[in-house]
Coordinates of N, CA and C in Angstrom, one line a residue:
M217 N 11.0 -9.7 6.6 CA 10.2 -9.9 5.6 C 11.3 -9.4 4.4
D218 N 10.8 -10.0 3.7 CA 11.5 -9.7 1.7 C 10.6 -8.8 1.0
V219 N 10.6 -7.6 0.6 CA 10.5 -6.4 0.8 C 10.9 -6.0 -0.8
P220 N 9.7 -6.5 -1.9 CA 9.9 -6.6 -3.6 C 11.3 -5.2 -4.1
G221 N 12.4 -4.9 -4.6 CA 13.4 -4.0 -5.2 C 13.4 -3.9 -4.3
M222 N 13.6 -4.3 -2.6 CA 14.7 -3.6 -1.7 C 15.5 -4.8 -1.0
G223 N 14.9 -6.0 -0.6 CA 15.3 -7.0 -0.3 C 15.1 -7.2 0.9
P224 N 15.8 -7.8 1.6 CA 14.9 -8.4 2.9 C 15.5 -7.0 4.4
V225 N 14.3 -7.2 4.7 CA 14.6 -6.0 6.1 C 14.0 -6.4 7.6
L226 N 15.3 -6.7 7.9 CA 15.6 -7.4 8.9 C 15.6 -6.7 10.4
E227 N 14.9 -7.4 11.8 CA 14.6 -6.8 13.2 C 15.9 -5.4 12.9
G228 N 15.8 -4.9 12.9 CA 16.4 -3.4 13.7 C 16.5 -1.6 12.4
D229 N 16.2 -2.8 11.3 CA 16.2 -1.7 10.3 C 15.2 -0.8 10.5
K230 N 15.2 0.3 10.0 CA 13.9 1.1 9.8 C 13.4 1.3 8.3
I231 N 12.7 1.4 8.0 CA 11.9 1.0 7.4 C 10.5 2.7 6.9
T232 N 10.2 3.1 6.3 CA 9.6 4.7 6.0 C 9.2 4.4 4.0
G233 N 7.7 4.3 4.8 CA 6.5 4.2 3.7 C 5.2 4.9 4.1
G234 N 4.0 3.2 3.6 CA 3.0 4.1 3.9 C 2.6 2.9 4.5
G235 N 1.3 3.8 4.4 CA 0.2 2.5 4.5 C -1.0 3.0 5.9
G236 N -1.5 1.8 7.3 CA -1.8 1.7 7.9 C -2.3 1.2 8.5
A237 N -3.8 0.7 9.4 CA -4.0 -0.4 10.1 C -5.3 -1.1 10.1
S238 N -6.0 -2.0 10.7 CA -7.5 -2.9 10.3 C -7.4 -3.4 12.3
T239 N -8.5 -3.1 12.5 CA -9.0 -4.1 13.4 C -9.5 -5.3 12.9
W240 N -8.2 -5.7 13.2 CA -8.8 -7.3 11.7 C -10.1 -8.1 11.9
R241 N -10.1 -8.3 13.3 CA -10.8 -9.0 13.5 C -12.6 -8.8 13.5
K242 N -12.9 -6.9 13.3 CA -13.9 -6.5 13.6 C -14.3 -6.3 12.2
N243 N -13.3 -6.1 11.4 CA -13.4 -5.2 9.0 C -12.6 -5.9 9.2
P244 N -12.4 -7.3 8.8 CA -10.8 -7.1 8.3 C -11.7 -7.0 6.4
P245 N -10.4 -6.5 5.9 CA -10.1 -6.3 4.8 C -10.6 -7.6 4.0
A246 N -11.0 -6.8 2.7 CA -11.7 -7.8 1.6 C -10.2 -8.4 0.4
G247 N -10.6 -10.2 1.0 CA -9.1 -10.7 -0.5 C -8.0 -10.9 0.5
I248 N -7.8 -10.7 1.9 CA -6.5 -10.9 2.8 C -7.0 -11.8 3.5
K249 N -6.4 -12.9 3.8 CA -6.7 -13.7 4.9 C -5.0 -13.6 6.3
I250 N -6.2 -13.6 7.4 CA -4.4 -14.0 8.3 C -4.8 -14.8 9.8
P251 N -4.0 -15.8 9.4 CA -4.3 -17.0 10.6 C -4.6 -16.3 12.0
D252 N -6.2 -16.9 12.5 CA -6.1 -16.2 13.8 C -5.0 -16.1 14.7
G253 N -4.3 -16.8 14.5 CA -2.9 -16.8 15.4 C -1.9 -16.5 15.4
C254 N -2.1 -15.3 13.9 CA -0.8 -14.9 14.0 C -1.5 -12.7 14.5
L255 N -2.8 -13.3 15.0 CA -3.2 -11.5 15.4 C -2.8 -11.4 16.6
P256 N -2.1 -10.4 17.4 CA -1.6 -10.3 18.2 C -3.7 -10.1 19.5
D257 N -3.4 -10.7 20.5 CA -4.2 -10.8 21.7 C -4.9 -9.6 22.1
G258 N -6.4 -9.6 22.3 CA -7.3 -8.7 22.4 C -8.7 -9.2 21.0
P259 N -9.6 -8.4 21.5 CA -10.9 -8.3 21.0 C -10.7 -7.9 19.3
D260 N -9.8 -6.6 19.2 CA -9.6 -6.4 17.8 C -8.7 -6.8 16.5
G261 N -7.7 -7.3 17.7 CA -6.6 -8.3 16.4 C -6.7 -6.9 15.6
T262 N -6.1 -6.0 16.4 CA -5.4 -4.6 15.2 C -4.0 -5.1 14.8
V263 N -3.5 -4.5 13.5 CA -2.7 -4.9 13.0 C -2.1 -3.4 11.5
M264 N -0.8 -3.8 11.5 CA -0.3 -2.2 10.8 C -0.4 -3.7 9.4
I265 N -0.7 -2.4 8.2 CA -0.7 -3.3 6.7 C 0.6 -1.7 6.2
I266 N 1.5 -2.6 5.9 CA 2.4 -1.7 4.9 C 2.3 -1.7 4.1
S267 N 1.6 -0.6 3.0 CA 1.3 -1.1 1.1 C 2.2 -0.5 0.7
K268 N 3.1 0.4 1.0 CA 4.3 0.8 0.4 C 5.8 1.4 1.1
V269 N 7.2 0.7 0.5 CA 8.1 0.9 1.2 C 8.9 1.7 0.6
T270 N 9.5 3.0 0.9 CA 9.7 4.0 0.0 C 12.0 3.8 0.7
K271 N 11.8 3.8 1.3 CA 13.6 4.1 2.3 C 13.3 2.3 3.2
V272 N 15.0 2.6 3.1 CA 15.3 1.2 4.4 C 16.1 1.2 4.7
E273 N 16.3 2.0 5.7 CA 17.6 2.1 6.4 C 18.4 0.3 7.6
R274 N 19.8 0.1 6.8 CA 20.3 -0.9 7.3 C 20.5 -0.3 8.9
S275 N 20.2 -1.8 10.2 CA 20.4 -1.4 11.4 C 22.2 -1.7 11.2

């Protein structure tokens, strides 16, 4: 993913930041859309939401 101000973050990189999680299918956040095919299996579709990245350590 591309993090504004930090550049690309690749698999294996370690990130430090903040955020939370959402049971997307039960309680979708207002104003954000994720296609159902991009959600994990299961009735809740729990996803992690990263709201702020403060540090990236390249692998």
